[in-house]
């Protein structure tokens, strides 16, 4: 069973015990989380690797659903040639992007911008003392973007508190 802060039994039965219920009331688990946890546990029949995934949270940004799992489990989510992500996206009618939880900023950004590769990440200090993170992606911006850059900026802000500047550069 996909690992979450909720009891496996409660997710399976659909009837939450008081402890699980409190986690929802406190906002530790949102309705979206609940929906994604249930969807993932249904998907375990077809993709048993999901039983071993530590789920953290899901957030929506535009047409994208970002699914945060433990950084060690991202590769499991992306296994089966990307079939899991594709099937999940079809099921919920959104583009699914799997992100690493609990890793460093670079790892977070690598998954956020995949399939682009990152040439460099620089911190820019602004006169008011705040910082921006400049991400330089390798190559030219393609005509058809595989990553919605505005969505990426929003996710970096909401999940990591980072303000991004994105540039492309040939290595
Ligand atoms: Zn419970």
XYZ file of C-alpha atoms and ligand atoms in Angstrom:
172
model
C 0.000 0.000 0.000
C 1.294 3.454 -0.915
C 2.736 4.956 2.288
C 1.061 8.055 3.685
C 0.379 9.622 7.081
C -3.032 7.944 6.986
C -3.580 4.343 8.043
C -3.625 1.877 5.171
C -6.717 0.282 6.669
C -8.597 3.570 6.759
C -7.793 4.325 3.139
C -8.867 0.866 2.043
C -12.111 0.832 3.961
C -12.949 4.428 3.107
C -13.999 4.957 6.710
C -11.485 7.087 8.539
C -10.686 6.612 12.198
C -10.562 9.630 14.466
C -6.798 9.990 14.162
C -6.967 10.104 10.355
C -9.988 12.377 10.466
C -8.056 14.855 12.600
C -5.268 14.995 10.027
C -7.831 16.088 7.475
C -9.390 18.630 9.790
C -5.984 20.115 10.565
C -5.299 20.441 6.847
C -2.358 18.045 6.974
C -4.215 16.046 4.332
C -6.362 17.906 1.820
C -9.263 16.624 -0.254
C -6.888 16.530 -3.197
C -4.449 14.386 -1.199
C -7.227 12.027 -0.272
C -8.294 11.707 -3.884
C -4.720 11.073 -5.047
C -3.971 8.570 -2.280
C -7.096 6.621 -3.233
C -6.238 6.792 -6.913
C -2.692 5.602 -6.257
C -3.880 2.718 -4.122
C -6.235 1.638 -6.937
C -3.312 1.780 -9.344
C -1.304 -0.637 -7.207
C -3.065 -3.556 -8.880
C -1.486 -2.642 -12.195
C 1.703 -1.098 -10.814
C 2.804 -2.954 -7.651
C 5.869 -0.702 -7.383
C 3.519 1.945 -5.962
C 3.168 -0.093 -2.769
C 6.607 1.051 -1.904
C 6.170 4.764 -2.566
C 6.095 7.316 0.239
C 3.452 9.853 -0.712
C 3.902 13.409 0.571
C 1.406 15.698 -1.100
C -0.270 16.876 -4.254
C -0.788 20.437 -5.438
C -2.476 21.830 -8.514
C -1.058 24.559 -10.709
C -2.978 25.315 -13.872
C -3.476 22.087 -15.789
C -0.656 20.412 -13.913
C -0.877 18.254 -10.854
C 2.408 18.055 -8.976
C 2.774 14.868 -7.015
C 5.414 14.992 -4.305
C 6.884 11.728 -3.169
C 9.951 10.958 -1.113
C 13.049 11.761 -3.142
C 14.078 8.098 -3.076
C 10.781 7.071 -4.651
C 10.646 9.400 -7.656
C 12.336 6.786 -9.843
C 9.662 4.245 -8.865
C 6.943 6.658 -9.960
C 8.719 7.193 -13.266
C 9.354 3.492 -13.880
C 7.466 1.334 -16.427
C 8.557 3.739 -19.141
C 6.452 6.560 -17.720
C 3.272 4.475 -17.904
C 2.261 5.213 -14.326
C 2.401 8.964 -14.782
C 0.551 8.735 -18.085
C -2.204 6.530 -16.670
C -2.579 8.771 -13.617
C -2.870 11.817 -15.843
C -5.573 10.174 -17.927
C -7.475 9.141 -14.842
C -7.574 12.620 -13.309
C -7.564 14.608 -16.547
C -4.447 16.617 -15.728
C -0.798 16.627 -16.582
C 1.042 14.884 -13.770
C 4.525 15.899 -12.720
C 6.322 13.889 -10.074
C 8.579 15.906 -7.783
C 11.098 14.978 -5.111
C 10.268 15.738 -1.506
C 12.993 16.079 1.074
C 15.889 16.429 -1.325
C 17.955 19.528 -2.012
C 16.943 22.427 -4.237
C 18.861 21.083 -7.209
C 17.099 17.737 -7.128
C 13.731 19.466 -6.836
C 14.534 21.646 -9.860
C 15.852 18.744 -11.922
C 12.543 16.916 -11.710
C 10.601 20.146 -12.111
C 12.296 20.885 -15.433
C 12.732 17.348 -16.724
C 13.271 16.533 -19.656
C 15.402 19.690 -19.829
C 18.798 19.411 -18.254
C 20.061 22.122 -15.967
C 23.293 23.822 -16.930
C 23.584 25.968 -13.816
C 21.671 27.269 -10.828
C 22.662 30.660 -9.437
C 21.370 32.691 -6.553
C 20.769 36.348 -7.332
C 20.764 38.806 -4.455
C 18.411 41.706 -4.921
C 19.010 45.158 -3.363
C 16.231 44.604 -0.844
C 18.009 41.536 0.525
C 15.705 38.986 -1.065
C 16.967 36.356 -3.462
C 15.956 34.911 -6.781
C 17.103 31.641 -8.200
C 18.327 31.717 -11.761
C 17.957 28.384 -13.500
C 19.836 28.014 -16.761
C 18.480 25.234 -18.926
C 20.621 23.622 -21.561
C 19.910 24.366 -25.197
C 17.349 26.452 -27.031
C 13.754 26.935 -25.951
C 11.881 24.515 -28.233
C 8.761 25.603 -30.116
C 6.663 23.127 -28.254
C 7.549 23.384 -24.571
C 7.532 20.074 -22.690
C 7.361 22.064 -19.448
C 5.019 24.965 -18.783
C 7.508 27.488 -17.417
C 4.875 29.580 -15.654
C 3.591 26.489 -13.889
C 7.157 25.564 -12.946
C 7.657 29.015 -11.431
C 4.469 28.719 -9.458
C 5.326 25.279 -8.120
C 8.831 26.365 -7.107
C 7.332 29.317 -5.284
C 4.549 27.440 -3.542
C 6.547 24.349 -2.642
C 10.065 25.668 -2.051
C 9.591 29.400 -1.532
C 11.857 30.074 -4.512
C 11.413 32.885 -7.015
C 12.737 31.583 -10.312
C 14.276 33.227 -13.317
C 14.562 30.831 -16.205
C 17.024 31.141 -19.048
C 18.299 28.919 -21.827
C 21.918 28.685 -22.789
C 23.987 26.514 -25.074
C 26.692 24.717 -23.138
Zn -6.963 5.855 10.561
